[in-house]
Amino acid sequence: MHHFTDEELVSNYLETRSNDYFEQLYTRYCSKVHRTCLSFTHDNGRAEDLTHDIFIRIFTKLDGYKRQATFSTWLYSIAHNYCADQVRKSRRRQEVPVGENWDELTPLADDSMEQQEAAAQLIELAICALSLDEQLLLRQRYEQKLSVRQLAVYHALTESAVKMRLKRSRDHLRDQYLHLAAQ
């Protein structure tokens, strides 16, 4: 069953309603969805609950998967939107003033593990300070490794519009990071 594509697993599940196919999708994506949830909540227990809720949603909405995007993109979109909704319900977003200097964002290889961990935490906090649209775009590009063309199709934009939004989102991320690092 490991040799089936995601789309084949979905089709086979919908045809047979055999849980084996859905379990394979769950196995492939559970840890990735959990990491997405963790990036929103910063609480492992809450992330596990959200992951469980998301897979229940996927299970109930699988008939609605239209294959306009890859299964993983569809899944991450649901996961991102669900997490964003949950975060929005639990707190209001605070805006953080901006700074400068993108180069300071990347931890150096010779930094200690503590410094690298602190930098990674600051990056995650900076991401959370971005708008939900910016977060989605950056996560799709750099975590899910979607191409500019795939992003353009997904968001119904031109490729140049995607490139510009990515640049602005990276600039906002850099500014947020530098502001947090200065505190």
PDB file of C-alpha atoms in Angstrom:
ATOM      1  CA  MET A   1       0.000   0.000   0.000  1.00  0.00           C
ATOM      2  CA  HIS A   2       3.030   2.282   0.434  1.00  0.00           C
ATOM      3  CA  HIS A   3       3.424   2.490  -3.342  1.00  0.00           C
ATOM      4  CA  PHE A   4       0.053   4.203  -3.894  1.00  0.00           C
ATOM      5  CA  THR A   5       0.012   7.943  -4.501  1.00  0.00           C
ATOM      6  CA  ASP A   6      -2.087  10.083  -2.187  1.00  0.00           C
ATOM      7  CA  GLU A   7      -4.696  10.514  -4.892  1.00  0.00           C
ATOM      8  CA  GLU A   8      -4.866   6.738  -5.452  1.00  0.00           C
ATOM      9  CA  LEU A   9      -5.337   6.185  -1.730  1.00  0.00           C
ATOM     10  CA  VAL A  10      -8.195   8.710  -1.701  1.00  0.00           C
ATOM     11  CA  SER A  11      -9.836   7.089  -4.734  1.00  0.00           C
ATOM     12  CA  ASN A  12      -9.440   3.596  -3.288  1.00  0.00           C
ATOM     13  CA  TYR A  13     -10.877   4.710   0.034  1.00  0.00           C
ATOM     14  CA  LEU A  14     -13.863   6.374  -1.618  1.00  0.00           C
ATOM     15  CA  GLU A  15     -14.525   3.278  -3.749  1.00  0.00           C
ATOM     16  CA  THR A  16     -14.137   0.665  -1.008  1.00  0.00           C
ATOM     17  CA  ARG A  17     -14.512   2.613   2.260  1.00  0.00           C
ATOM     18  CA  SER A  18     -11.671   0.444   3.566  1.00  0.00           C
ATOM     19  CA  ASN A  19     -10.034   2.210   6.497  1.00  0.00           C
ATOM     20  CA  ASP A  20      -6.663   0.805   5.458  1.00  0.00           C
ATOM     21  CA  TYR A  21      -6.410   3.444   2.736  1.00  0.00           C
ATOM     22  CA  PHE A  22      -7.287   6.307   5.062  1.00  0.00           C
ATOM     23  CA  GLU A  23      -4.893   4.977   7.706  1.00  0.00           C
ATOM     24  CA  GLN A  24      -2.096   5.115   5.141  1.00  0.00           C
ATOM     25  CA  LEU A  25      -2.879   8.799   4.461  1.00  0.00           C
ATOM     26  CA  TYR A  26      -2.967   9.406   8.203  1.00  0.00           C
ATOM     27  CA  THR A  27       0.407   7.709   8.647  1.00  0.00           C
ATOM     28  CA  ARG A  28       1.946   9.808   5.865  1.00  0.00           C
ATOM     29  CA  TYR A  29       0.728  13.150   7.135  1.00  0.00           C
ATOM     30  CA  CYS A  30       0.059  12.947  10.874  1.00  0.00           C
ATOM     31  CA  SER A  31       3.454  14.251  11.994  1.00  0.00           C
ATOM     32  CA  LYS A  32       3.451  17.036   9.392  1.00  0.00           C
ATOM     33  CA  VAL A  33      -0.024  18.189  10.389  1.00  0.00           C
ATOM     34  CA  HIS A  34       1.018  18.003  14.043  1.00  0.00           C
ATOM     35  CA  ARG A  35       4.020  20.251  13.327  1.00  0.00           C
ATOM     36  CA  THR A  36       1.710  22.720  11.581  1.00  0.00           C
ATOM     37  CA  CYS A  37      -0.601  22.724  14.607  1.00  0.00           C
ATOM     38  CA  LEU A  38       2.352  23.076  16.964  1.00  0.00           C
ATOM     39  CA  SER A  39       3.567  26.099  15.032  1.00  0.00           C
ATOM     40  CA  PHE A  40       0.242  27.780  15.814  1.00  0.00           C
ATOM     41  CA  THR A  41      -0.245  26.682  19.418  1.00  0.00           C
ATOM     42  CA  HIS A  42       3.281  26.186  20.831  1.00  0.00           C
ATOM     43  CA  ASP A  43       1.609  23.589  23.082  1.00  0.00           C
ATOM     44  CA  ASN A  44       2.139  19.901  22.297  1.00  0.00           C
ATOM     45  CA  GLY A  45      -1.090  18.739  23.943  1.00  0.00           C
ATOM     46  CA  ARG A  46      -3.180  21.350  22.151  1.00  0.00           C
ATOM     47  CA  ALA A  47      -1.422  20.533  18.863  1.00  0.00           C
ATOM     48  CA  GLU A  48      -2.295  16.851  19.314  1.00  0.00           C
ATOM     49  CA  ASP A  49      -5.956  17.755  19.884  1.00  0.00           C
ATOM     50  CA  LEU A  50      -6.020  19.970  16.798  1.00  0.00           C
ATOM     51  CA  THR A  51      -4.307  17.270  14.725  1.00  0.00           C
ATOM     52  CA  HIS A  52      -6.968  14.775  15.783  1.00  0.00           C
ATOM     53  CA  ASP A  53      -9.740  17.286  14.953  1.00  0.00           C
ATOM     54  CA  ILE A  54      -8.216  17.980  11.536  1.00  0.00           C
ATOM     55  CA  PHE A  55      -8.067  14.316  10.573  1.00  0.00           C
ATOM     56  CA  ILE A  56     -11.685  13.901  11.616  1.00  0.00           C
ATOM     57  CA  ARG A  57     -12.527  16.834   9.325  1.00  0.00           C
ATOM     58  CA  ILE A  58     -10.473  15.307   6.503  1.00  0.00           C
ATOM     59  CA  PHE A  59     -12.214  11.973   7.002  1.00  0.00           C
ATOM     60  CA  THR A  60     -15.654  13.587   6.792  1.00  0.00           C
ATOM     61  CA  LYS A  61     -14.733  15.896   3.876  1.00  0.00           C
ATOM     62  CA  LEU A  62     -12.840  13.384   1.743  1.00  0.00           C
ATOM     63  CA  ASP A  63     -15.814  13.130  -0.637  1.00  0.00           C
ATOM     64  CA  GLY A  64     -15.329  16.852  -1.314  1.00  0.00           C
ATOM     65  CA  TYR A  65     -11.711  16.532  -2.444  1.00  0.00           C
ATOM     66  CA  LYS A  66     -11.858  17.761  -6.068  1.00  0.00           C
ATOM     67  CA  ARG A  67      -8.210  17.237  -7.090  1.00  0.00           C
ATOM     68  CA  GLN A  68      -7.769  20.871  -8.111  1.00  0.00           C
ATOM     69  CA  ALA A  69      -4.628  20.743  -5.984  1.00  0.00           C
ATOM     70  CA  THR A  70      -2.549  17.858  -4.697  1.00  0.00           C
ATOM     71  CA  PHE A  71      -3.937  16.016  -1.699  1.00  0.00           C
ATOM     72  CA  SER A  72      -1.150  17.340   0.528  1.00  0.00           C
ATOM     73  CA  THR A  73      -1.913  20.939  -0.464  1.00  0.00           C
ATOM     74  CA  TRP A  74      -5.624  20.372   0.200  1.00  0.00           C
ATOM     75  CA  LEU A  75      -4.832  18.776   3.571  1.00  0.00           C
ATOM     76  CA  TYR A  76      -2.433  21.550   4.638  1.00  0.00           C
ATOM     77  CA  SER A  77      -4.930  24.176   3.586  1.00  0.00           C
ATOM     78  CA  ILE A  78      -7.570  22.617   5.824  1.00  0.00           C
ATOM     79  CA  ALA A  79      -5.045  22.219   8.648  1.00  0.00           C
ATOM     80  CA  HIS A  80      -3.829  25.805   8.350  1.00  0.00           C
ATOM     81  CA  ASN A  81      -7.322  27.274   8.172  1.00  0.00           C
ATOM     82  CA  TYR A  82      -8.558  25.173  11.084  1.00  0.00           C
ATOM     83  CA  CYS A  83      -5.600  26.122  13.283  1.00  0.00           C
ATOM     84  CA  ALA A  84      -5.914  29.770  12.320  1.00  0.00           C
ATOM     85  CA  ASP A  85      -9.600  29.711  13.238  1.00  0.00           C
ATOM     86  CA  GLN A  86      -8.840  28.111  16.603  1.00  0.00           C
ATOM     87  CA  VAL A  87      -6.102  30.635  17.384  1.00  0.00           C
ATOM     88  CA  ARG A  88      -8.346  33.497  16.297  1.00  0.00           C
ATOM     89  CA  LYS A  89     -11.049  32.294  18.650  1.00  0.00           C
ATOM     90  CA  SER A  90      -8.695  32.025  21.597  1.00  0.00           C
ATOM     91  CA  ARG A  91      -6.838  35.333  21.284  1.00  0.00           C
ATOM     92  CA  ARG A  92      -6.632  38.531  19.351  1.00  0.00           C
ATOM     93  CA  ARG A  93      -3.567  39.147  17.207  1.00  0.00           C
ATOM     94  CA  GLN A  94      -1.126  41.779  18.431  1.00  0.00           C
ATOM     95  CA  GLU A  95       0.773  43.800  15.870  1.00  0.00           C
ATOM     96  CA  VAL A  96       4.523  44.217  16.411  1.00  0.00           C
ATOM     97  CA  PRO A  97       6.485  47.222  15.064  1.00  0.00           C
ATOM     98  CA  VAL A  98       9.099  46.565  12.372  1.00  0.00           C
ATOM     99  CA  GLY A  99      12.920  46.684  12.258  1.00  0.00           C
ATOM    100  CA  GLU A 100      15.524  45.797   9.556  1.00  0.00           C
ATOM    101  CA  ASN A 101      18.351  43.437   8.455  1.00  0.00           C
ATOM    102  CA  TRP A 102      17.431  40.055   6.983  1.00  0.00           C
ATOM    103  CA  ASP A 103      20.925  38.548   7.406  1.00  0.00           C
ATOM    104  CA  GLU A 104      20.547  38.312  11.178  1.00  0.00           C
ATOM    105  CA  LEU A 105      17.623  35.878  10.783  1.00  0.00           C
ATOM    106  CA  THR A 106      19.648  32.764   9.991  1.00  0.00           C
ATOM    107  CA  PRO A 107      21.543  31.069  12.820  1.00  0.00           C
ATOM    108  CA  LEU A 108      25.210  30.465  12.001  1.00  0.00           C
ATOM    109  CA  ALA A 109      26.593  26.920  11.865  1.00  0.00           C
ATOM    110  CA  ASP A 110      29.112  27.686  14.623  1.00  0.00           C
ATOM    111  CA  ASP A 111      26.435  29.004  17.009  1.00  0.00           C
ATOM    112  CA  SER A 112      25.772  26.872  20.080  1.00  0.00           C
ATOM    113  CA  MET A 113      22.715  24.635  20.173  1.00  0.00           C
ATOM    114  CA  GLU A 114      21.111  27.026  22.662  1.00  0.00           C
ATOM    115  CA  GLN A 115      21.684  29.971  20.324  1.00  0.00           C
ATOM    116  CA  GLN A 116      20.303  28.037  17.374  1.00  0.00           C
ATOM    117  CA  GLU A 117      17.251  26.962  19.404  1.00  0.00           C
ATOM    118  CA  ALA A 118      16.670  30.538  20.571  1.00  0.00           C
ATOM    119  CA  ALA A 119      16.931  31.783  16.974  1.00  0.00           C
ATOM    120  CA  ALA A 120      14.506  29.080  15.797  1.00  0.00           C
ATOM    121  CA  GLN A 121      12.030  30.098  18.507  1.00  0.00           C
ATOM    122  CA  LEU A 122      12.342  33.751  17.511  1.00  0.00           C
ATOM    123  CA  ILE A 123      11.703  32.829  13.877  1.00  0.00           C
ATOM    124  CA  GLU A 124       8.572  30.912  14.887  1.00  0.00           C
ATOM    125  CA  LEU A 125       7.354  33.847  16.992  1.00  0.00           C
ATOM    126  CA  ALA A 126       8.044  36.189  14.085  1.00  0.00           C
ATOM    127  CA  ILE A 127       6.037  33.935  11.768  1.00  0.00           C
ATOM    128  CA  CYS A 128       3.123  33.958  14.213  1.00  0.00           C
ATOM    129  CA  ALA A 129       3.200  37.773  14.216  1.00  0.00           C
ATOM    130  CA  LEU A 130       2.545  37.815  10.449  1.00  0.00           C
ATOM    131  CA  SER A 131      -0.923  37.952   8.937  1.00  0.00           C
ATOM    132  CA  LEU A 132      -2.525  34.560   8.377  1.00  0.00           C
ATOM    133  CA  ASP A 133      -2.257  35.035   4.595  1.00  0.00           C
ATOM    134  CA  GLU A 134       1.479  35.700   4.869  1.00  0.00           C
ATOM    135  CA  GLN A 135       1.935  32.693   7.143  1.00  0.00           C
ATOM    136  CA  LEU A 136       0.080  30.418   4.720  1.00  0.00           C
ATOM    137  CA  LEU A 137       2.060  31.623   1.726  1.00  0.00           C
ATOM    138  CA  LEU A 138       5.447  31.249   3.441  1.00  0.00           C
ATOM    139  CA  ARG A 139       4.600  27.845   4.905  1.00  0.00           C
ATOM    140  CA  GLN A 140       3.343  26.559   1.557  1.00  0.00           C
ATOM    141  CA  ARG A 141       6.486  27.794  -0.184  1.00  0.00           C
ATOM    142  CA  TYR A 142       9.145  26.769   2.325  1.00  0.00           C
ATOM    143  CA  GLU A 143       7.653  23.959   4.434  1.00  0.00           C
ATOM    144  CA  GLN A 144       5.496  22.277   1.795  1.00  0.00           C
ATOM    145  CA  LYS A 145       7.982  23.186  -0.959  1.00  0.00           C
ATOM    146  CA  LEU A 146       5.305  24.372  -3.414  1.00  0.00           C
ATOM    147  CA  SER A 147       6.622  26.094  -6.525  1.00  0.00           C
ATOM    148  CA  VAL A 148       5.671  29.645  -7.478  1.00  0.00           C
ATOM    149  CA  ARG A 149       3.533  28.184 -10.259  1.00  0.00           C
ATOM    150  CA  GLN A 150       1.698  25.878  -7.813  1.00  0.00           C
ATOM    151  CA  LEU A 151       1.131  28.799  -5.460  1.00  0.00           C
ATOM    152  CA  ALA A 152      -0.207  30.894  -8.327  1.00  0.00           C
ATOM    153  CA  VAL A 153      -2.726  28.195  -9.236  1.00  0.00           C
ATOM    154  CA  TYR A 154      -3.698  27.572  -5.612  1.00  0.00           C
ATOM    155  CA  HIS A 155      -4.237  31.258  -4.800  1.00  0.00           C
ATOM    156  CA  ALA A 156      -5.613  32.184  -8.256  1.00  0.00           C
ATOM    157  CA  LEU A 157      -2.863  34.770  -8.784  1.00  0.00           C
ATOM    158  CA  THR A 158      -0.272  35.451 -11.435  1.00  0.00           C
ATOM    159  CA  GLU A 159       3.240  34.154 -10.807  1.00  0.00           C
ATOM    160  CA  SER A 160       4.565  37.712 -10.536  1.00  0.00           C
ATOM    161  CA  ALA A 161       1.915  38.499  -7.888  1.00  0.00           C
ATOM    162  CA  VAL A 162       2.999  35.417  -5.930  1.00  0.00           C
ATOM    163  CA  LYS A 163       6.658  36.459  -6.159  1.00  0.00           C
ATOM    164  CA  MET A 164       5.815  39.950  -4.909  1.00  0.00           C
ATOM    165  CA  ARG A 165       3.714  38.608  -2.020  1.00  0.00           C
ATOM    166  CA  LEU A 166       6.491  36.195  -1.094  1.00  0.00           C
ATOM    167  CA  LYS A 167       9.013  39.055  -1.079  1.00  0.00           C
ATOM    168  CA  ARG A 168       6.766  41.236   1.078  1.00  0.00           C
ATOM    169  CA  SER A 169       6.059  38.334   3.432  1.00  0.00           C
ATOM    170  CA  ARG A 170       9.783  37.579   3.783  1.00  0.00           C
ATOM    171  CA  ASP A 171      10.434  41.285   4.436  1.00  0.00           C
ATOM    172  CA  HIS A 172       7.722  41.359   7.119  1.00  0.00           C
ATOM    173  CA  LEU A 173       9.143  38.187   8.646  1.00  0.00           C
ATOM    174  CA  ARG A 174      12.630  39.701   8.761  1.00  0.00           C
ATOM    175  CA  ASP A 175      11.285  42.868  10.363  1.00  0.00           C
ATOM    176  CA  GLN A 176       9.318  40.921  12.968  1.00  0.00           C
ATOM    177  CA  TYR A 177      12.333  38.737  13.766  1.00  0.00           C
ATOM    178  CA  LEU A 178      14.656  41.694  14.206  1.00  0.00           C
ATOM    179  CA  HIS A 179      12.161  43.466  16.422  1.00  0.00           C
ATOM    180  CA  LEU A 180      11.765  40.384  18.626  1.00  0.00           C
ATOM    181  CA  ALA A 181      15.533  39.811  18.747  1.00  0.00           C
ATOM    182  CA  ALA A 182      16.053  43.408  19.930  1.00  0.00           C
ATOM    183  CA  GLN A 183      13.725  42.938  22.903  1.00  0.00           C
TER     184      GLN A 183
END
